[in-house]
Structure formats: structure tokens, C-alpha cells
Amino acid sequence: DVKVTQSSRYLVKRTGEKVFLECVQDMDHENMFWYRQDPGLGLRLIYFSYDVKMKEKGDIPEGYSVSREKKERFSLILESASTNQTSMYLCASRKGGVHEQYFGPGTRLTVT
Amino acid sequence: QKEVEQNSGPLSVPEGAIASLNCTYSDRGSQSFFWYRQYSGKSPELIMSIYSNGDKEDGRFTAQLNKASQYVSLLIRDSQPSDSATYLCAVYDTGNQFYFGTGTSLTVIP
């Protein structure tokens, strides 16, 4: 079974803090993704990575950055958290050449 | 026009009935189609993949694809209360992008 884990299920941070969200997959998948999910807006792609040290902007990259130093780990960074970044953050991974994406359990982030 | 459109519902069916969930997509050349189930407060879970026209069955679930009509559906037979969730349709298009619908909320009434 594909296993995607995220560092925290719930996180509360203050405005202006730097926030790190970690995602790890154990299936040697090349492709990894970060989404946020908000009521009525669905899933929106923030950043993705096709390989180590590679990153591509998704639909809503503003206010976020990512890091992929190892194949199994993809980190999302909120440089200076704002209240409009309160959301459910979902990491997903996918094997190269295969289309199915598998999600981690999600991190519900609240910025106060 | 959104890439993937779903009726947001809510859809309510009695226990034991067939639930029918529908999805349309805009990119005619899309290659792969998926259904995810998402329980409240949880992450999406992949339940069905379909790549060619016709039906694909897996237990109580049947995915149906009609590329000419740009339409994909999910049928859940003998619906159970545990099937109550939001179902997300996802499409992998010709631009190698994955698009999700906003989901249909299903409630199965005991």
C-alpha cells in the first residue's frame, strides 16, 4: 500500500510566523504535490515536484515555497503566515508514468 | 468553464439503493479519470480509476466513461450508511495536469 504521511494533523500558528509542513512518501514516487482545500473552492494546486530539487508552481503559489532535497520528502513553507492561509493542506504523490495520485492524511492549519 | 464539473448535491439515497454520481470534463483529449471518496475532515481516498470507454466494476462500485460525451459517472450499488461522504471526480488531461471537481456530497439514509 502507498503510504504518504504528513508531519502534523492539526497546527495553529500566529500571523507572520514561518511555517513548515512536511510530507514523506515511502513508495519511491517521483512526483509529489501540495494542495490546499477550502470549502466551495475544492482542491487547488500550490506546488509540485517531478524529481529531487525540482519544483514547479501550481495555480496558487503566492505566499508559499517548497523544498525537495530527498526523493521521499517534500516540504511546503509558508514564509510569513497570514490568516487567509488557514486551510486544509494535502500532500499527494504519484509514480512517474502512472496517473493515480495518493494523498496523505492532511494538515489542518489555523493562522490566528 | 471549469475543467471538471460535478453537481455539488447534496444527494440523498436510502440504504440499499443505487447512488449515481456524475461528472463532466472540458478537455476532450483527457486520458485518465478517477473517483476519490473523502470523509468529513479526512483526506481523499482513491476508489476507482478508468481509462477507456465503458464500464469498470469493483465490488459495489462501477465507473462509467463516455469520452464522446466527456462524461464520467460512479454508481454505488446497495448503498450503505458508510458510503456517506463527498465524492471527488478527477481528470488527467492532455496538458499532464490533474484537475479535481469540487465534489458531490452523498448521504445514505438508514
Tab-separated table of C-alpha atoms in Angstrom:
chain	number	residue	atom	x	y	z
A	1	ASP	CA	0.000	0.000	0.000
A	2	VAL	CA	1.087	3.532	-0.725
A	3	LYS	CA	1.927	5.412	2.411
A	4	VAL	CA	2.027	9.202	2.455
A	5	THR	CA	2.497	10.831	5.825
A	6	GLN	CA	2.323	14.451	6.917
A	7	SER	CA	4.083	15.848	9.942
A	8	SER	CA	1.034	17.239	11.741
A	9	ARG	CA	-2.717	16.687	11.602
A	10	TYR	CA	-3.502	19.998	13.274
A	11	LEU	CA	-1.382	23.105	13.536
A	12	VAL	CA	-2.072	26.550	14.992
A	13	LYS	CA	0.297	29.392	14.136
A	14	ARG	CA	0.347	33.137	14.558
A	15	THR	CA	0.323	35.694	11.772
A	16	GLY	CA	3.835	36.362	10.498
A	17	GLU	CA	5.322	33.062	11.650
A	18	LYS	CA	7.292	30.877	9.271
A	19	VAL	CA	5.540	27.542	8.932
A	20	PHE	CA	6.935	24.232	7.703
A	21	LEU	CA	4.683	21.414	6.541
A	22	GLU	CA	6.433	18.124	5.889
A	23	CYS	CA	5.350	15.273	3.656
A	24	VAL	CA	7.015	11.883	3.318
A	25	GLN	CA	6.148	9.000	0.997
A	26	ASP	CA	7.586	5.517	1.215
A	27	MET	CA	6.864	4.202	-2.286
A	28	ASP	CA	9.750	5.745	-4.230
A	29	HIS	CA	7.369	8.018	-6.138
A	30	GLU	CA	8.968	10.598	-8.387
A	31	ASN	CA	6.139	13.126	-8.329
A	32	MET	CA	4.886	14.970	-5.280
A	33	PHE	CA	2.244	17.662	-4.886
A	34	TRP	CA	0.930	20.179	-2.384
A	35	TYR	CA	-2.729	21.223	-2.457
A	36	ARG	CA	-4.937	23.283	-0.246
A	37	GLN	CA	-8.621	22.549	0.125
A	38	ASP	CA	-11.196	25.135	1.102
A	39	PRO	CA	-14.996	24.821	1.263
A	40	GLY	CA	-16.585	25.701	-2.061
A	41	LEU	CA	-13.225	26.047	-3.802
A	42	GLY	CA	-12.183	22.431	-3.941
A	43	LEU	CA	-8.588	21.311	-4.247
A	44	ARG	CA	-6.128	23.869	-5.547
A	45	LEU	CA	-2.575	23.022	-6.547
A	46	ILE	CA	0.115	25.081	-4.819
A	47	TYR	CA	3.380	23.494	-5.984
A	48	PHE	CA	4.569	20.206	-7.398
A	49	SER	CA	7.837	18.426	-7.992
A	50	TYR	CA	8.765	15.825	-10.608
A	51	ASP	CA	12.140	14.989	-9.107
A	52	VAL	CA	14.615	15.828	-6.382
A	53	LYS	CA	15.498	19.526	-6.320
A	54	MET	CA	12.898	20.253	-8.988
A	55	LYS	CA	9.809	22.335	-8.346
A	56	GLU	CA	7.040	23.820	-10.405
A	57	LYS	CA	4.433	26.409	-9.496
A	58	GLY	CA	0.852	25.334	-9.421
A	59	ASP	CA	-2.229	27.516	-9.588
A	60	ILE	CA	-1.771	29.411	-6.310
A	61	PRO	CA	1.944	29.590	-5.365
A	62	GLU	CA	1.892	33.107	-3.899
A	63	GLY	CA	2.970	33.151	-0.271
A	64	TYR	CA	4.390	29.629	-0.424
A	65	SER	CA	7.669	27.961	-1.258
A	66	VAL	CA	8.769	24.331	-1.360
A	67	SER	CA	11.821	22.215	-0.869
A	68	ARG	CA	12.643	18.744	-2.152
A	69	GLU	CA	16.111	17.691	-1.062
A	70	LYS	CA	15.321	13.969	-0.962
A	71	LYS	CA	13.078	11.910	-3.192
A	72	GLU	CA	10.771	10.824	-0.385
A	73	ARG	CA	10.307	14.227	1.248
A	74	PHE	CA	8.517	17.342	0.001
A	75	SER	CA	8.196	20.347	2.275
A	76	LEU	CA	5.812	23.281	1.995
A	77	ILE	CA	6.909	26.537	3.559
A	78	LEU	CA	4.753	29.497	4.438
A	79	GLU	CA	7.289	32.302	4.618
A	80	SER	CA	5.082	34.616	6.674
A	81	ALA	CA	1.777	33.040	7.611
A	82	SER	CA	-1.379	35.045	7.087
A	83	THR	CA	-4.953	34.394	8.149
A	84	ASN	CA	-6.011	33.713	4.558
A	85	GLN	CA	-3.697	30.713	4.599
A	86	THR	CA	-5.900	28.985	7.141
A	87	SER	CA	-6.862	25.822	5.286
A	88	MET	CA	-6.533	22.060	4.940
A	89	TYR	CA	-3.194	21.252	3.308
A	90	LEU	CA	-2.916	17.982	1.430
A	91	CYS	CA	0.202	16.323	0.133
A	92	ALA	CA	-0.004	13.755	-2.663
A	93	SER	CA	2.431	11.566	-4.516
A	94	ARG	CA	2.427	9.716	-7.804
A	95	LYS	CA	4.777	7.323	-9.531
A	96	GLY	CA	6.308	8.614	-12.752
A	97	GLY	CA	4.393	7.428	-15.831
A	98	VAL	CA	1.378	6.460	-13.754
A	99	HIS	CA	-1.530	8.826	-13.249
A	100	GLU	CA	-3.014	7.791	-9.898
A	101	GLN	CA	-2.315	10.218	-7.080
A	102	TYR	CA	-2.339	9.185	-3.436
A	103	PHE	CA	-2.947	11.609	-0.615
A	104	GLY	CA	-1.561	11.971	2.860
A	105	PRO	CA	-3.902	12.494	5.834
A	106	GLY	CA	-3.780	16.296	5.569
A	107	THR	CA	-2.772	19.092	7.909
A	108	ARG	CA	-5.432	21.471	9.114
A	109	LEU	CA	-3.621	24.755	9.623
A	110	THR	CA	-5.136	27.636	11.520
A	111	VAL	CA	-3.408	31.023	11.412
A	112	THR	CA	-4.556	33.453	14.090
B	1	GLN	CA	-15.615	26.905	-17.978
B	2	LYS	CA	-14.230	24.707	-15.233
B	3	GLU	CA	-12.101	21.753	-16.248
B	4	VAL	CA	-14.148	19.310	-14.204
B	5	GLU	CA	-17.726	19.878	-13.120
B	6	GLN	CA	-19.804	17.966	-10.632
B	7	ASN	CA	-23.223	18.515	-9.143
B	8	SER	CA	-22.426	19.572	-5.580
B	9	GLY	CA	-25.542	17.905	-4.214
B	10	PRO	CA	-26.314	17.024	-1.550
B	11	LEU	CA	-27.500	13.696	-2.894
B	12	SER	CA	-29.541	11.550	-0.524
B	13	VAL	CA	-30.416	7.923	-1.154
B	14	PRO	CA	-31.983	5.272	1.096
B	15	GLU	CA	-29.864	2.389	2.307
B	16	GLY	CA	-29.730	-0.385	-0.292
B	17	ALA	CA	-30.446	1.909	-3.243
B	18	ILE	CA	-28.149	2.795	-6.134
B	19	ALA	CA	-26.343	6.124	-5.847
B	20	SER	CA	-25.383	7.769	-9.137
B	21	LEU	CA	-22.708	10.448	-9.210
B	22	ASN	CA	-21.886	12.369	-12.354
B	23	CYS	CA	-19.001	14.399	-13.703
B	24	THR	CA	-18.260	16.241	-16.950
B	25	TYR	CA	-14.900	17.478	-18.175
B	26	SER	CA	-13.807	20.010	-20.751
B	27	ASP	CA	-10.582	18.616	-22.262
B	28	ARG	CA	-11.682	16.165	-24.941
B	29	GLY	CA	-8.234	14.580	-25.071
B	30	SER	CA	-8.141	13.700	-21.370
B	31	GLN	CA	-6.628	10.310	-20.736
B	32	SER	CA	-7.412	9.124	-17.244
B	33	PHE	CA	-10.316	9.503	-14.886
B	34	PHE	CA	-10.596	8.895	-11.163
B	35	TRP	CA	-13.058	8.866	-8.336
B	36	TYR	CA	-11.992	9.748	-4.812
B	37	ARG	CA	-14.017	9.385	-1.648
B	38	GLN	CA	-13.497	11.941	1.116
B	39	TYR	CA	-14.993	11.570	4.563
B	40	SER	CA	-15.545	14.737	6.551
B	41	GLY	CA	-12.263	16.007	7.978
B	42	LYS	CA	-10.233	13.349	6.162
B	43	SER	CA	-8.151	13.299	3.002
B	44	PRO	CA	-9.326	11.988	-0.391
B	45	GLU	CA	-9.014	8.239	-0.921
B	46	LEU	CA	-8.731	6.800	-4.423
B	47	ILE	CA	-11.522	4.301	-5.055
B	48	MET	CA	-11.752	3.930	-8.842
B	49	SER	CA	-9.668	4.584	-11.950
B	50	ILE	CA	-10.956	4.288	-15.511
B	51	TYR	CA	-9.100	4.829	-18.774
B	52	SER	CA	-11.260	3.531	-21.624
B	53	ASN	CA	-14.871	3.888	-22.674
B	54	GLY	CA	-17.371	1.647	-20.997
B	55	ASP	CA	-17.860	0.293	-17.516
B	56	LYS	CA	-15.393	-0.797	-14.877
B	57	GLU	CA	-16.665	-2.665	-11.853
B	58	ASP	CA	-15.031	-3.097	-8.451
B	59	GLY	CA	-17.264	-4.633	-5.820
B	60	ARG	CA	-20.259	-2.374	-5.291
B	61	PHE	CA	-18.687	0.419	-7.344
B	62	THR	CA	-18.985	0.863	-11.107
B	63	ALA	CA	-17.271	3.647	-13.008
B	64	GLN	CA	-18.640	4.552	-16.432
B	65	LEU	CA	-16.781	6.571	-19.053
B	66	ASN	CA	-18.119	8.123	-22.244
B	67	LYS	CA	-15.352	10.101	-23.928
B	68	ALA	CA	-17.565	11.256	-26.797
B	69	SER	CA	-19.877	12.954	-24.313
B	70	GLN	CA	-16.995	13.901	-21.993
B	71	TYR	CA	-18.822	12.298	-19.144
B	72	VAL	CA	-17.797	10.007	-16.324
B	73	SER	CA	-20.010	8.592	-13.615
B	74	LEU	CA	-19.805	6.468	-10.493
B	75	LEU	CA	-22.545	4.080	-9.460
B	76	ILE	CA	-22.665	2.708	-5.935
B	77	ARG	CA	-24.907	-0.336	-5.622
B	78	ASP	CA	-26.505	-1.436	-2.355
B	79	SER	CA	-25.565	1.887	-0.766
B	80	GLN	CA	-24.576	1.744	2.899
B	81	PRO	CA	-24.500	4.499	5.530
B	82	SER	CA	-20.706	4.115	5.500
B	83	ASP	CA	-20.759	5.355	1.881
B	84	SER	CA	-21.868	8.782	3.126
B	85	ALA	CA	-19.041	11.074	2.050
B	86	THR	CA	-18.040	13.600	-0.570
B	87	TYR	CA	-17.009	12.059	-3.896
B	88	LEU	CA	-14.445	13.881	-5.993
B	89	CYS	CA	-14.068	13.362	-9.716
B	90	ALA	CA	-10.545	13.886	-11.083
B	91	VAL	CA	-9.261	14.042	-14.646
B	92	TYR	CA	-5.734	13.802	-16.034
B	93	ASP	CA	-5.732	15.948	-19.146
B	94	THR	CA	-3.632	16.429	-22.258
B	95	GLY	CA	-1.524	19.058	-20.510
B	96	ASN	CA	-0.376	16.450	-17.977
B	97	GLN	CA	-2.377	18.239	-15.329
B	98	PHE	CA	-4.641	16.693	-12.724
B	99	TYR	CA	-7.946	18.504	-12.198
B	100	PHE	CA	-10.455	17.872	-9.458
B	101	GLY	CA	-14.118	18.666	-9.335
B	102	THR	CA	-15.450	20.329	-6.214
B	103	GLY	CA	-17.188	17.126	-5.156
B	104	THR	CA	-20.673	15.729	-4.636
B	105	SER	CA	-21.892	15.167	-1.105
B	106	LEU	CA	-23.676	11.828	-0.673
B	107	THR	CA	-25.818	10.870	2.299
B	108	VAL	CA	-27.135	7.323	2.640
B	109	ILE	CA	-30.175	7.257	4.896
B	110	PRO	CA	-30.571	4.137	7.081
